[in-house]
Coordinates of C-alpha atoms in Angstrom, one line a residue:
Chain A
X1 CA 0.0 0.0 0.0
X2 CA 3.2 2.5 0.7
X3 CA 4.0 1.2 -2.7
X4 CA 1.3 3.0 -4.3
X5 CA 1.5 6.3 -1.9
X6 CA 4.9 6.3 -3.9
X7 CA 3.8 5.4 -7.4
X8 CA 0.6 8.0 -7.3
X9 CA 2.3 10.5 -5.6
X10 CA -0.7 11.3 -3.8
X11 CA 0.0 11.1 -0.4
X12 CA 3.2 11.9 1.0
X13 CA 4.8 8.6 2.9
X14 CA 5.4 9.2 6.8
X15 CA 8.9 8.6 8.3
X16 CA 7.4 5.2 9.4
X17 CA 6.1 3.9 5.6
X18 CA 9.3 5.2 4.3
X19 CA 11.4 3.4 7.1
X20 CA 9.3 0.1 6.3
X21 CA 10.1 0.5 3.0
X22 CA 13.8 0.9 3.6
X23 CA 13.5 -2.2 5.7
X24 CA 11.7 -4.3 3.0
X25 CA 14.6 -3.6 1.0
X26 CA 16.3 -6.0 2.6
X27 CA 13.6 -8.7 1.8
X28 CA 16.5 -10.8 -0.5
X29 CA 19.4 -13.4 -0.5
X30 CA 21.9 -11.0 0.1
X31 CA 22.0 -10.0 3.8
X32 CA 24.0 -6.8 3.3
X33 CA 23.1 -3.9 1.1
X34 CA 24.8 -0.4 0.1
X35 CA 23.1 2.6 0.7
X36 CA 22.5 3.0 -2.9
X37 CA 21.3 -0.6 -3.2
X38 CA 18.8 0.2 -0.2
X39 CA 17.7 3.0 -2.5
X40 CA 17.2 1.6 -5.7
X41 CA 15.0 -1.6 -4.1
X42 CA 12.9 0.8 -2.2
X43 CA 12.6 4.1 -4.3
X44 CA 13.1 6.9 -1.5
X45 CA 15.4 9.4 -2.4
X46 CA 18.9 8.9 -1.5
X47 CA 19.0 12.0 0.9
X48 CA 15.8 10.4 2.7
X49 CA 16.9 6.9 2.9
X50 CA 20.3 8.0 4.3
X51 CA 18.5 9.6 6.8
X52 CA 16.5 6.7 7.7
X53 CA 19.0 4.3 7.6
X54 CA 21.1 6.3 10.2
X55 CA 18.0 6.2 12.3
X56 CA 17.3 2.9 11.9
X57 CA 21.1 2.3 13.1
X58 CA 20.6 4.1 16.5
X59 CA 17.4 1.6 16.8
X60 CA 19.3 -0.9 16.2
X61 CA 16.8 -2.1 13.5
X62 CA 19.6 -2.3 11.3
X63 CA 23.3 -2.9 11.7
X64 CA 26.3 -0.8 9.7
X65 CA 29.5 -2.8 8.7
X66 CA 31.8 0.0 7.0
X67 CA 29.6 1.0 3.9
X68 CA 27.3 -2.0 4.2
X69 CA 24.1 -2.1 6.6
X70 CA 22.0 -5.7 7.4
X71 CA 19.6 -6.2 9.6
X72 CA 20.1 -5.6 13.4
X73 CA 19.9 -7.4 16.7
X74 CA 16.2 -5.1 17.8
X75 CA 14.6 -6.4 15.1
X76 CA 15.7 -9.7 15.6
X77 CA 14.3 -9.4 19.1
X78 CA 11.0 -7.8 17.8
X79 CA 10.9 -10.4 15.6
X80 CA 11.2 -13.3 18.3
X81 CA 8.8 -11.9 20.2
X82 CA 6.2 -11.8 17.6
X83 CA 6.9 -15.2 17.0
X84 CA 6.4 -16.6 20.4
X85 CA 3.3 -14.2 21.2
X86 CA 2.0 -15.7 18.1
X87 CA -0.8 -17.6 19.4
X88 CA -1.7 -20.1 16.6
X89 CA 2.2 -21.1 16.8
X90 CA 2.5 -21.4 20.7
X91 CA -0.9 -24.1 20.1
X92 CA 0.3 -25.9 17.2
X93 CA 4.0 -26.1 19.3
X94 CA 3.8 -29.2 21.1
X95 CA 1.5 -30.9 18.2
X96 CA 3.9 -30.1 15.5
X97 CA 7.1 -31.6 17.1
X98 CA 5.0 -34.8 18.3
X99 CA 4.3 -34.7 13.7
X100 CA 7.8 -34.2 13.3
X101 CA 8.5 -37.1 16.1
X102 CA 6.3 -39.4 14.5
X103 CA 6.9 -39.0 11.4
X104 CA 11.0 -38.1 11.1
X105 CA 10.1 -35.5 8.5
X106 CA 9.9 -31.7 7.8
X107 CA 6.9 -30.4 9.4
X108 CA 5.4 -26.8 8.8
X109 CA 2.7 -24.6 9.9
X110 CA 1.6 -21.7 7.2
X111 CA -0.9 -19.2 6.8
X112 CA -2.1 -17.9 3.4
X113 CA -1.1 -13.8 3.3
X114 CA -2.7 -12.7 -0.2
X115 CA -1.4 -15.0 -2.7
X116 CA 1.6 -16.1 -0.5
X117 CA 2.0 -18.7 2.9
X118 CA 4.2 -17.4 5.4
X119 CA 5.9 -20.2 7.2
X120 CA 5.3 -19.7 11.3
X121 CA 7.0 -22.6 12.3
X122 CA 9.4 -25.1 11.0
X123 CA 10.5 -28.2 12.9
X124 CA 13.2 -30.6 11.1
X125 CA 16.3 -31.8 11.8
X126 CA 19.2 -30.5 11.1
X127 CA 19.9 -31.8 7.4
X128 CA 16.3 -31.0 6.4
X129 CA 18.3 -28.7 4.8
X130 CA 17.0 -29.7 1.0
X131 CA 13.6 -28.0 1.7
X132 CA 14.3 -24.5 1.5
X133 CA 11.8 -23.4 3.6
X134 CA 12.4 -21.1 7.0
X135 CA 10.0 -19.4 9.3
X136 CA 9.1 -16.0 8.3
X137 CA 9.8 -17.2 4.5
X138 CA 7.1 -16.9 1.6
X139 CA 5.7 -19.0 -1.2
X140 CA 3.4 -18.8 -3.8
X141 CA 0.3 -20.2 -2.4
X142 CA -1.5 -22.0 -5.5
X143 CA 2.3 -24.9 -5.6
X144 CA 2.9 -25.6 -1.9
X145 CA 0.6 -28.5 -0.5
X146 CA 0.0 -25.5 2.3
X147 CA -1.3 -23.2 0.2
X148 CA -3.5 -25.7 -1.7
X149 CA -5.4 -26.9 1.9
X150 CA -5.7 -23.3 2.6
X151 CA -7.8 -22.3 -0.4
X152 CA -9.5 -25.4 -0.9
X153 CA -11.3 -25.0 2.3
X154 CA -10.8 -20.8 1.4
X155 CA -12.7 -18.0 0.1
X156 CA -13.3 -18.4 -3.4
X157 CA -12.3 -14.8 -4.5
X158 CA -8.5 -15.5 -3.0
X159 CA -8.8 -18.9 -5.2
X160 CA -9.6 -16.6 -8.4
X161 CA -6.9 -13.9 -7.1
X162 CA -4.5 -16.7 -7.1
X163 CA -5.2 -17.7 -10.9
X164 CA -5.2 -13.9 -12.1
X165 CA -1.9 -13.8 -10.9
X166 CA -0.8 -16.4 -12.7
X167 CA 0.1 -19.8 -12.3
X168 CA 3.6 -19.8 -13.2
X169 CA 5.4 -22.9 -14.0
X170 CA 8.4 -23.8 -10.9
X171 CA 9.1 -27.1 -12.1
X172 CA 7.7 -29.3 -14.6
X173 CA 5.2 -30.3 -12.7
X174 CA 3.5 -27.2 -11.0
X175 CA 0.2 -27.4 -12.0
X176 CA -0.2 -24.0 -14.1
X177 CA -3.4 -24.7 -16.0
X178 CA -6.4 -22.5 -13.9
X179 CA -8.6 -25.6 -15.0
X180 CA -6.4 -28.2 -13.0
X181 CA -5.7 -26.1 -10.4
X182 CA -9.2 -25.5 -9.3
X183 CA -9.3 -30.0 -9.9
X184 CA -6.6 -29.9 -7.3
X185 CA -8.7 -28.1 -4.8
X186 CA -11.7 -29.9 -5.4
X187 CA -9.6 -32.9 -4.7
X188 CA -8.6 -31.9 -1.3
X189 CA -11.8 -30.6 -0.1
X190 CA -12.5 -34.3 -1.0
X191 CA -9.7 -35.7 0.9
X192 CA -9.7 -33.4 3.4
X193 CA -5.8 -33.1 2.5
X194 CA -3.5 -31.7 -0.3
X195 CA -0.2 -32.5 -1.6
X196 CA 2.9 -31.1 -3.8
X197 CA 4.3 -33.5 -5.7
X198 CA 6.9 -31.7 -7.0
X199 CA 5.6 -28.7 -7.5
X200 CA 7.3 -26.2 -5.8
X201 CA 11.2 -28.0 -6.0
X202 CA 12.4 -31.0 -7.7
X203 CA 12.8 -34.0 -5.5
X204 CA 10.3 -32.2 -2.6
X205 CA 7.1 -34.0 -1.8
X206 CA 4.8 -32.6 0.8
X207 CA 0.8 -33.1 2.2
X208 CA -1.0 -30.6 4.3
X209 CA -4.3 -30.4 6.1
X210 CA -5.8 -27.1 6.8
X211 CA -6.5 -25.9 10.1
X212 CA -10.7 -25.4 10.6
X213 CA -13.5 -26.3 12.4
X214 CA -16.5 -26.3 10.0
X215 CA -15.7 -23.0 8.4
X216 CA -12.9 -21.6 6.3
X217 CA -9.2 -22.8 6.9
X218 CA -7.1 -20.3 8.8
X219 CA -3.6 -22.0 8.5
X220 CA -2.6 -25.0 7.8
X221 CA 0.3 -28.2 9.0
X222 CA 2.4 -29.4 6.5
X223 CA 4.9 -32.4 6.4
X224 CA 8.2 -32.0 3.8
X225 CA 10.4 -34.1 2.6
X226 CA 13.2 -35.1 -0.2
X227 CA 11.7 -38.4 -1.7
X228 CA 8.9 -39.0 0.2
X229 CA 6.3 -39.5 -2.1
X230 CA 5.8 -43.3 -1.4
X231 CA 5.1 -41.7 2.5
X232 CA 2.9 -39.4 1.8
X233 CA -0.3 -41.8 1.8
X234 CA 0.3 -42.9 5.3
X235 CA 1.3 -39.8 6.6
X236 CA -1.9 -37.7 5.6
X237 CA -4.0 -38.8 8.0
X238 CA -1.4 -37.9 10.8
X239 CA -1.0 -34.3 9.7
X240 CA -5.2 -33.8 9.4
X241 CA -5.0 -35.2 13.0
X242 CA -2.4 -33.1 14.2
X243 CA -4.3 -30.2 12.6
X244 CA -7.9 -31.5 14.8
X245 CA -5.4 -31.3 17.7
X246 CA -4.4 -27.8 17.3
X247 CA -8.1 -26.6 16.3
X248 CA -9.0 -28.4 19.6
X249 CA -6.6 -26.6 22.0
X250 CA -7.2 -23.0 20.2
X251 CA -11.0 -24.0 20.9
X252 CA -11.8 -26.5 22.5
X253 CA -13.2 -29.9 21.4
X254 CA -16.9 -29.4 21.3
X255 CA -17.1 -25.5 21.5
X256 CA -17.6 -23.2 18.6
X257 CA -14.5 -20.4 17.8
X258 CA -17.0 -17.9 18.7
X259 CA -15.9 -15.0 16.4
X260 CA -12.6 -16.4 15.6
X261 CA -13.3 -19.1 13.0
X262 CA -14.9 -17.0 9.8
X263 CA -18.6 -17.3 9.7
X264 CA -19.4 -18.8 6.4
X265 CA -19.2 -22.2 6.0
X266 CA -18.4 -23.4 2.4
X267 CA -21.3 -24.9 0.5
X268 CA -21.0 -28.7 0.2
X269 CA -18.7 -29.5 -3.1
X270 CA -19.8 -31.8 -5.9
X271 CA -17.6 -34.6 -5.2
X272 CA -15.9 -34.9 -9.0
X273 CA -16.1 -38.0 -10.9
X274 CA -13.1 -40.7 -10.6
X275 CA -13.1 -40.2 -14.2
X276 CA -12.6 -36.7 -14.4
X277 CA -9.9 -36.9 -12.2
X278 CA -8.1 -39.5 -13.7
X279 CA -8.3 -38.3 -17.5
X280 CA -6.8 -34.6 -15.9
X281 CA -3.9 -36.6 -13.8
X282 CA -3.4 -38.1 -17.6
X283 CA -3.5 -34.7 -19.5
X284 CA -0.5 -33.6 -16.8
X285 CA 2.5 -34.7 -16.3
X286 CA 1.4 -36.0 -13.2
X287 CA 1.1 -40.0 -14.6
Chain B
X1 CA 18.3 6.5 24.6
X2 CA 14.9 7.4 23.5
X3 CA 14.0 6.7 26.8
X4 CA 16.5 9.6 27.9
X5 CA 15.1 11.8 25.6
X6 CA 11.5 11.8 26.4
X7 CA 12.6 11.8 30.3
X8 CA 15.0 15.2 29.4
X9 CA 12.4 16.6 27.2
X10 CA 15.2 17.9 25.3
X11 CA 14.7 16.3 21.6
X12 CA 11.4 15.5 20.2
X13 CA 11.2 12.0 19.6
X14 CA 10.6 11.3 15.8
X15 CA 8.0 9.1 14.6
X16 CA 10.1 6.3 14.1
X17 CA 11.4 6.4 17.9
X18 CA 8.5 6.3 19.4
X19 CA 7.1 3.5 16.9
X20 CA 10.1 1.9 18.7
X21 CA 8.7 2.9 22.3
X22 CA 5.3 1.8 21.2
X23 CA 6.7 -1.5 20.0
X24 CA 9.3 -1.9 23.1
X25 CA 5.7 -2.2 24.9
X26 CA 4.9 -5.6 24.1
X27 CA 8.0 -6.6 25.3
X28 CA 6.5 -8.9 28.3
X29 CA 4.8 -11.9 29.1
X30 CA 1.2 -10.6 28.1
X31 CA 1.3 -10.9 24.2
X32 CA -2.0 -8.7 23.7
X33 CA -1.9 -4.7 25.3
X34 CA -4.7 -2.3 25.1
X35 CA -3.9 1.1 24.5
X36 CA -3.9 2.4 27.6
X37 CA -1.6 -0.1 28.1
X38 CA 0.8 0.8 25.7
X39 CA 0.3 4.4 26.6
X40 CA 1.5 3.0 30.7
X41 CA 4.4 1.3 29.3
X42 CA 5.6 3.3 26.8
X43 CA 5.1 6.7 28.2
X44 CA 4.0 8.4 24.5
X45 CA 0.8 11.0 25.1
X46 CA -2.4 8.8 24.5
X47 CA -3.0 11.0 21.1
X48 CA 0.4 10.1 19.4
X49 CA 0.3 6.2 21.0
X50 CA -3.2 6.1 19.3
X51 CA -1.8 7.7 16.0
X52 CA 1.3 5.1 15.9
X53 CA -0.5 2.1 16.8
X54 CA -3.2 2.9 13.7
X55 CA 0.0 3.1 11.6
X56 CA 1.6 0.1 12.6
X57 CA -1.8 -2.0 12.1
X58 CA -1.4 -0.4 8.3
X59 CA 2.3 -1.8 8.6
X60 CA 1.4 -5.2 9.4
X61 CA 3.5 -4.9 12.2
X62 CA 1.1 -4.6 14.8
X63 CA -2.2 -6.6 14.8
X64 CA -5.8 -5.4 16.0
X65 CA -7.9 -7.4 17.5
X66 CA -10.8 -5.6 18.8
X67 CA -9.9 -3.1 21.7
X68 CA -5.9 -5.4 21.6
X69 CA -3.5 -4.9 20.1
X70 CA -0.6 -7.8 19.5
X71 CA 3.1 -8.0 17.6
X72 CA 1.7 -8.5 13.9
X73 CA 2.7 -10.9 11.0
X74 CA 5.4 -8.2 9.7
X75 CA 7.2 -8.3 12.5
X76 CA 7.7 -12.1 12.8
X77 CA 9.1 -11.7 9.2
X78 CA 11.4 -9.1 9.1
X79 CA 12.7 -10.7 12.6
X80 CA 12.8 -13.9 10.9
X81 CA 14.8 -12.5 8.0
X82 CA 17.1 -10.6 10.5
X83 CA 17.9 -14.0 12.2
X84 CA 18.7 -16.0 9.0
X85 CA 21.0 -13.1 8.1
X86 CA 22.9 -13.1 11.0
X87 CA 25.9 -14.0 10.3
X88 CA 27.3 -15.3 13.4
X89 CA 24.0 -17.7 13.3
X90 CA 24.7 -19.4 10.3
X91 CA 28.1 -19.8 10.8
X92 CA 27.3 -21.6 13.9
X93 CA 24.2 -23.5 13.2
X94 CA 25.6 -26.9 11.8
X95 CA 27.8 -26.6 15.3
X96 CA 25.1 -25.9 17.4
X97 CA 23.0 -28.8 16.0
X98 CA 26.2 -31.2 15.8
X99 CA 26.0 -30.1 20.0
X100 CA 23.0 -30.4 20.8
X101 CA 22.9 -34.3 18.8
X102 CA 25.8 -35.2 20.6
X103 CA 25.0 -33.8 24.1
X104 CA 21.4 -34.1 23.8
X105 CA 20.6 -31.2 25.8
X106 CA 19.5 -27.3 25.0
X107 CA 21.8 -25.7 23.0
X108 CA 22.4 -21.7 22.9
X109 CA 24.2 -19.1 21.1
X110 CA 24.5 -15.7 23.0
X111 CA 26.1 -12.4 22.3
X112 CA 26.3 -9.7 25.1
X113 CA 24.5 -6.3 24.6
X114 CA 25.1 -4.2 27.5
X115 CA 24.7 -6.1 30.7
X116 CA 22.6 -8.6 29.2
X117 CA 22.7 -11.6 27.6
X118 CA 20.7 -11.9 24.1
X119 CA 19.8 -15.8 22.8
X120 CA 20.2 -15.8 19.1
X121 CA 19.5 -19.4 18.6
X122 CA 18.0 -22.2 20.8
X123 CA 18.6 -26.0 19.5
X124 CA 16.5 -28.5 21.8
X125 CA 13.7 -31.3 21.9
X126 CA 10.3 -29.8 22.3
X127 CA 10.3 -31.1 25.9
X128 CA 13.1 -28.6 27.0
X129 CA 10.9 -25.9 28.1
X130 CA 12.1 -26.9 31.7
X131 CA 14.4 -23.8 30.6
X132 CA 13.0 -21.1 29.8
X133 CA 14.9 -19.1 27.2
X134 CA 13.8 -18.4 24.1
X135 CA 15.2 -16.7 20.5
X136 CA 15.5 -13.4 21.2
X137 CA 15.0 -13.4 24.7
X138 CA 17.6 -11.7 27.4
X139 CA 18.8 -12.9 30.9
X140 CA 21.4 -10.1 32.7
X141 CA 25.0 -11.4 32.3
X142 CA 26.4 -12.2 35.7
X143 CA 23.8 -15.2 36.4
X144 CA 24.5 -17.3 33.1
X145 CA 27.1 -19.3 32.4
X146 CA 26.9 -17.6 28.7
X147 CA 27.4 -14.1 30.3
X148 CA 30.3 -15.0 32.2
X149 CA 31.9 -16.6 29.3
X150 CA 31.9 -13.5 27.7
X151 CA 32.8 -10.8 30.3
X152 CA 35.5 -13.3 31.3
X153 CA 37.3 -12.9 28.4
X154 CA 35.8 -9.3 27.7
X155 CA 36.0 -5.9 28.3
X156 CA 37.4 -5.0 31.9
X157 CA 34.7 -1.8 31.8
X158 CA 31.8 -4.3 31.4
X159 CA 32.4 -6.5 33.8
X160 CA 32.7 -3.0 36.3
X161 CA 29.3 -1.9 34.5
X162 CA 27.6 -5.4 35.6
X163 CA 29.2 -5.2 39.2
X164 CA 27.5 -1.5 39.2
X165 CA 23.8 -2.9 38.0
X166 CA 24.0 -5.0 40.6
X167 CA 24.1 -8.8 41.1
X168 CA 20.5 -9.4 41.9
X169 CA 19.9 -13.3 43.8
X170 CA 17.9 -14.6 41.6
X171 CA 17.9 -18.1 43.7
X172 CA 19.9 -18.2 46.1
X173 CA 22.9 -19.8 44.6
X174 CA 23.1 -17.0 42.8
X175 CA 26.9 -15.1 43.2
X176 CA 25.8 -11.6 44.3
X177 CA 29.1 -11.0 45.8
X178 CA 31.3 -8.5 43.7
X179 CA 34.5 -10.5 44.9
X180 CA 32.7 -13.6 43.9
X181 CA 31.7 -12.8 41.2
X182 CA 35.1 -11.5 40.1
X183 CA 36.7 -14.4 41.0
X184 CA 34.6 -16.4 39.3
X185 CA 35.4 -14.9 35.8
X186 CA 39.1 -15.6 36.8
X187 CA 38.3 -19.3 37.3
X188 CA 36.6 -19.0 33.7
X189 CA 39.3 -17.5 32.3
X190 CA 41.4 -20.2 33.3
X191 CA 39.2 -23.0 32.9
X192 CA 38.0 -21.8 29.3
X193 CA 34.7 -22.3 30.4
X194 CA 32.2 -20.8 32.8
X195 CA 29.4 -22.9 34.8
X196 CA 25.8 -22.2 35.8
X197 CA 24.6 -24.1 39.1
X198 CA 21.4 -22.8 39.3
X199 CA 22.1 -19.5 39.5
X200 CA 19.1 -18.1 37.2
X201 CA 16.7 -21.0 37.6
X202 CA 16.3 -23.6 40.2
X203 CA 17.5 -27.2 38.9
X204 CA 19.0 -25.5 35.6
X205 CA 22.4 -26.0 35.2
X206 CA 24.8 -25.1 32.0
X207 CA 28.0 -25.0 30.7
X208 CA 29.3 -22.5 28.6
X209 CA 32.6 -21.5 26.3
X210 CA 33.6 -17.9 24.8
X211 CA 33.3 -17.8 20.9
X212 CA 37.2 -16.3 20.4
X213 CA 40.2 -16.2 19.0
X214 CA 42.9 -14.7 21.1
X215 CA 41.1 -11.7 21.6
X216 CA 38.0 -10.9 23.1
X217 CA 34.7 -13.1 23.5
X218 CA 32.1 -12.1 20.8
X219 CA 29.5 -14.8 21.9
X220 CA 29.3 -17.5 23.6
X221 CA 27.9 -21.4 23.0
X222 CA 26.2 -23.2 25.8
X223 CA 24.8 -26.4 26.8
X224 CA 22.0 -26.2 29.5
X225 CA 19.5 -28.8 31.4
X226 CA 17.4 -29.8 34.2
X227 CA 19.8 -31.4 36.7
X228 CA 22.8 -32.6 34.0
X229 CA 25.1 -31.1 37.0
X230 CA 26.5 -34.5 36.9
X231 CA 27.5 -34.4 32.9
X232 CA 28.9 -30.6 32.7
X233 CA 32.4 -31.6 33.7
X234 CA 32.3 -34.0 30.3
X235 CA 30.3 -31.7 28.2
X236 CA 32.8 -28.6 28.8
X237 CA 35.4 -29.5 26.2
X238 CA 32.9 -30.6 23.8
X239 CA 31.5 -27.0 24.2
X240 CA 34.7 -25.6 23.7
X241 CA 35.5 -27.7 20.9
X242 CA 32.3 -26.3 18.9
X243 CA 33.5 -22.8 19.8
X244 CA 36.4 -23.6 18.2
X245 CA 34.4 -24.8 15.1
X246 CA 32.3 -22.0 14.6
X247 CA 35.6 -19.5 14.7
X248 CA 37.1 -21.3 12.2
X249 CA 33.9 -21.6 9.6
X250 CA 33.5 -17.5 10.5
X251 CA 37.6 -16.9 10.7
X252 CA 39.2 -19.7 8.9
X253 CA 41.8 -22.3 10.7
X254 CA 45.0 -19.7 11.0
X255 CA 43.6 -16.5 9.8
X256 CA 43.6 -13.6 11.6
X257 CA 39.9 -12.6 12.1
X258 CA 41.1 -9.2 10.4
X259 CA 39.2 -6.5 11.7
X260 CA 36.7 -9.1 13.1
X261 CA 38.4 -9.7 16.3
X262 CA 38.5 -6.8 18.9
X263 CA 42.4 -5.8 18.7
X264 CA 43.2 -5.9 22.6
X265 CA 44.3 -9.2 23.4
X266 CA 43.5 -9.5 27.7
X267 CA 46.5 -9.2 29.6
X268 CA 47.5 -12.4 31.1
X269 CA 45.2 -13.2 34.7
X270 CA 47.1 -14.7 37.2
X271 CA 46.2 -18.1 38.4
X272 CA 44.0 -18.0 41.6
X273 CA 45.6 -20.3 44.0
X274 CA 43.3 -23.4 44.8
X275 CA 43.3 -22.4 48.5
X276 CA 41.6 -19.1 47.8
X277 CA 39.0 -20.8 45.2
X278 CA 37.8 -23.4 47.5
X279 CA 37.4 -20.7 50.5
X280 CA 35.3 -18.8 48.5
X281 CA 33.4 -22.0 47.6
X282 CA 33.0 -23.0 50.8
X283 CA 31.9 -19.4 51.9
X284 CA 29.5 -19.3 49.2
X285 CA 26.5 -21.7 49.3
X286 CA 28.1 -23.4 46.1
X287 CA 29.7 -26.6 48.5

C-alpha cells in the first residue's frame, strides 16, 4: 500500500512507511546492502533513505558494517517476540514436534497472506536442509501443498486472485493450467488433505491439512520431505489429526470459535467424478 | 536512549522512535496490550500512542484485534529474515545442532549487549521448556554461564558496568558478591569455560565456552538442562570444541579474524591459588 502512496504521488509517505520500505529492501538473499542498493529496491530518495537508515542504526533495526548495513539485533528481538506471542504457533508447538517425532520428517505450519503462505513454524532436523523453507519465508500459495489446503477449504475470491496472478510454472510439474488447479482443490476438499508432488522443488514432496473447524481454513500443518512421495499416503492422516489437535486446543473440542473461526461455512462441493480426475492426472505430467 | 530523551524533554522524539517505544511495549509476558496499556508502558501521550498504533496496524506490524492490540505478522518476518541473516548464526548452526545431537541437551548461542545476555539461537527437543529461554530473549550477564563466558574474556569496563547494576539473587545460589563474582570470571578464564549451578533458575544447570580467537569473546555457545550437574564436567570441552568450530567456519583455521576480532588481546590473569577458590566456595552456598 506505501507502494502506491509512492507510485501516485498522492500522499506523502510518513517517516514510518518510508522506514518500512527501507527495511523491505532488505527482503532478498543477500544479507548486506549499500546505501544506494537500499535506494534503488525501495525508491526513497537517496537523501531520505540516508537519513533513515542512520536512524534505523541508532534503533538498532539495522546494523552498519563499514559501507554495508544488514539487519540488526532489535529487530531480531522484535521479531522473536512476535513469534512466540503468536498464538496459533504457541498451540500448534507441542502438536507439530509430536508430527515431526512421528513422522521423522519436515513439518510446517503456514498461513495464506494474499497470494503467498508465510511459514510460522518449521521443525526438522538439522539436514532437512534440502527443503528451502524457514520461518518468516514466503511462497506462492496455489504450488505448496500448504497453500493448496488453505484455499481449498478458502474463500473463493482468493482462489480466483490466485489464478489472475498467474500460475507460473516452478518445475515441470507445478500445475499452471487454472482448470487443473481448481481439480486440485476440489480434490482436497475431497480428501480433506493436499499434496505437492513436486511442485514447488524438484525432489520435494509434501501433504498438508488445513486448520478449521467447520468454516474456512485459517492455516494450515504441513509435512516436507526429499523423496517422500511413497510416504505421503500414510502420513496424511497424521497431519489432518495433528491439525484436529491444534483446532481443539485453540477451541476446544466441542465449542464453537466464537468469532474467531470465519462465519461462512463453504457450500458442500460436488464430489468430481473418478473419471474426471483421472483423465486430468493423464493430461499432466502428473502419470 | 529514547528513553533519555522523552525523560529530558530535550529532543522530540521522531515518529520512528516512538514507533520503537510503542513497539518496546509488548515486550512482556502478556502478548495482547490495550492502548492504555501501551500508553502505561511506553510513556507516548495517549494521542500520538493512538496515531502510531493505527499506523503500525497499516504496517502489518502490529495486529488489532478488537480493543488489543498484538506483535503483527510483519514483525515475525522481518525478525525472521534478521535472524537467518545473521551471520554469526549461520556460521554456527551446523555446530550448534552437531551439540546439541551429541550432548542431547538445550543448546544456545549468545552475544552480550550491554549487561545482558541476548539468545540468538535455541537448539532442543520440544520437551526442553524446563528452561526457559527463548530466540531473542535476554537474561542479565552475571547469572549465566553464557554471560560469564563472555565478560571473562571481555572488556574489563563491562564487567565494572555489571558489578555497578548490581548482582541481583535470583535463587539463592546466585553469586551476588562483587569478589565472587570476580573471581569467578578468573576461574573461567582459566578453565575456558564458565558454569551455571542454578544460578538463574532452580535445577538449571549449564556449561558454557567464549566464541574467540585470542582476543575478546564475541558470543558465547552453551549447553544447559534440568539437573545434567553431573554431565557438565564431560560436556565442557565438547562445548569448547564447537567454539572452536564455529571461529574457524566465521575466521578460517590460522587466519587472523582481520578486523573481526576486537584488537586488545586481555592481559594475562594470574592463576588463583586453589586455597583461595575453595574458600570462597565453601563461603558461598556453592559446596
Amino acid at each position: 500500500m506505501s507502494a502506491h502512496a509512492v507510485e501516485a504521488g498522492s500522499t506523502p509517505l510518513s517517516l514510518l512507511e518510508k522506514a518500512a520500505k527501507a527495511l523491505s529492501a532488505f527482503q532478498g538473499s543477500r544479507p548486506r546492502l549499500t546505501l544506494t542498493e537500499v535506494v534503488h529496491r525501495s525508491g526513497l530518495p537517496r537523501s531520505s533513505a540516508h537519513r533513515i537508515l542512520d536512524q534505523l542504526v541508532q534503533l538498532g533495526w539495522l546494523e552498519r558494517e563499514g559501507r554495508d548495513y544488514r539487519l540488526g539485533m532489535r529487530m531480531l528481538e522484535l521479531g522473536a517476540l512476535a513469534s512466540h506471542h503468536n498464538r496459533l504457533r504457541q498451540a500448534a508447538l507441542p502438536h507439530l514436534h509430536a508430527l515431526h517425532e512421528s513422522t521423522g520428517h519436515l513439518v510446517h505450519l503456514t498461513v495464506l497472506d494474499g497470494t503467498e503462505v508465510v511459514y510460522l513454524e518449521r521443525i526438522g532436523r538439522s539436514d532437512d536442509a534440502s527443503v528451502p523453507s524457514r520461518v518468516g519465508g514466503r511462497q506462492p500459495a496455489y504450488c505448496t501443498a500448504s497453500g493448496k489446503a488453505i484455499l481449498a477449504f478458502g474463500d473463493a475470491a482468493q482462489v480466483d486472485q490466485v489464478i489472475r496472478q498467474g500460475l507460473r510454472a516452478r518445475t515441470p510439474r507445478t500445475l499452471t493450467r487454472p482448470e487443473f488447479f481448481r481439480s486440485e482443490l476440489r480434490r482436497a476438499r475431497e480428501r480433506g488433505v493436499a499434496f505437492d508432488y513436486e511442485e514447488s522443488y524438484r525432489g520435494v514432496f509434501c501433504v498438508a491439512a488445513p486448520l478449521r473447524g467447520s468454516g474456512r481454513a485459517i492455516a494450515a500443518v504441513s509435512v516436507c520431505g526429499n523423496g517422500v512421495h511413497r510416504e505421503l499416503e500414510r502420513i496424511a492422516p497424521m497431519v489432518a489429526g495433528c491439525t484436529r489437535l491444534v483446532w481443539q486446543s485453540m477451541f476446544g473440542p466441542g465449542r464453537p470459535p466464537r468469532g474467531q473461526e470465519p462465519e461462512a461455512a463453504e457450500p458442500p462441493v460436488p464430489r468430481e467424478s473418478m473419471d474426471d480426475m483421472m483423465s486430468w492426472l493423464r493430461s499432466s505430467d502428473w502419470m
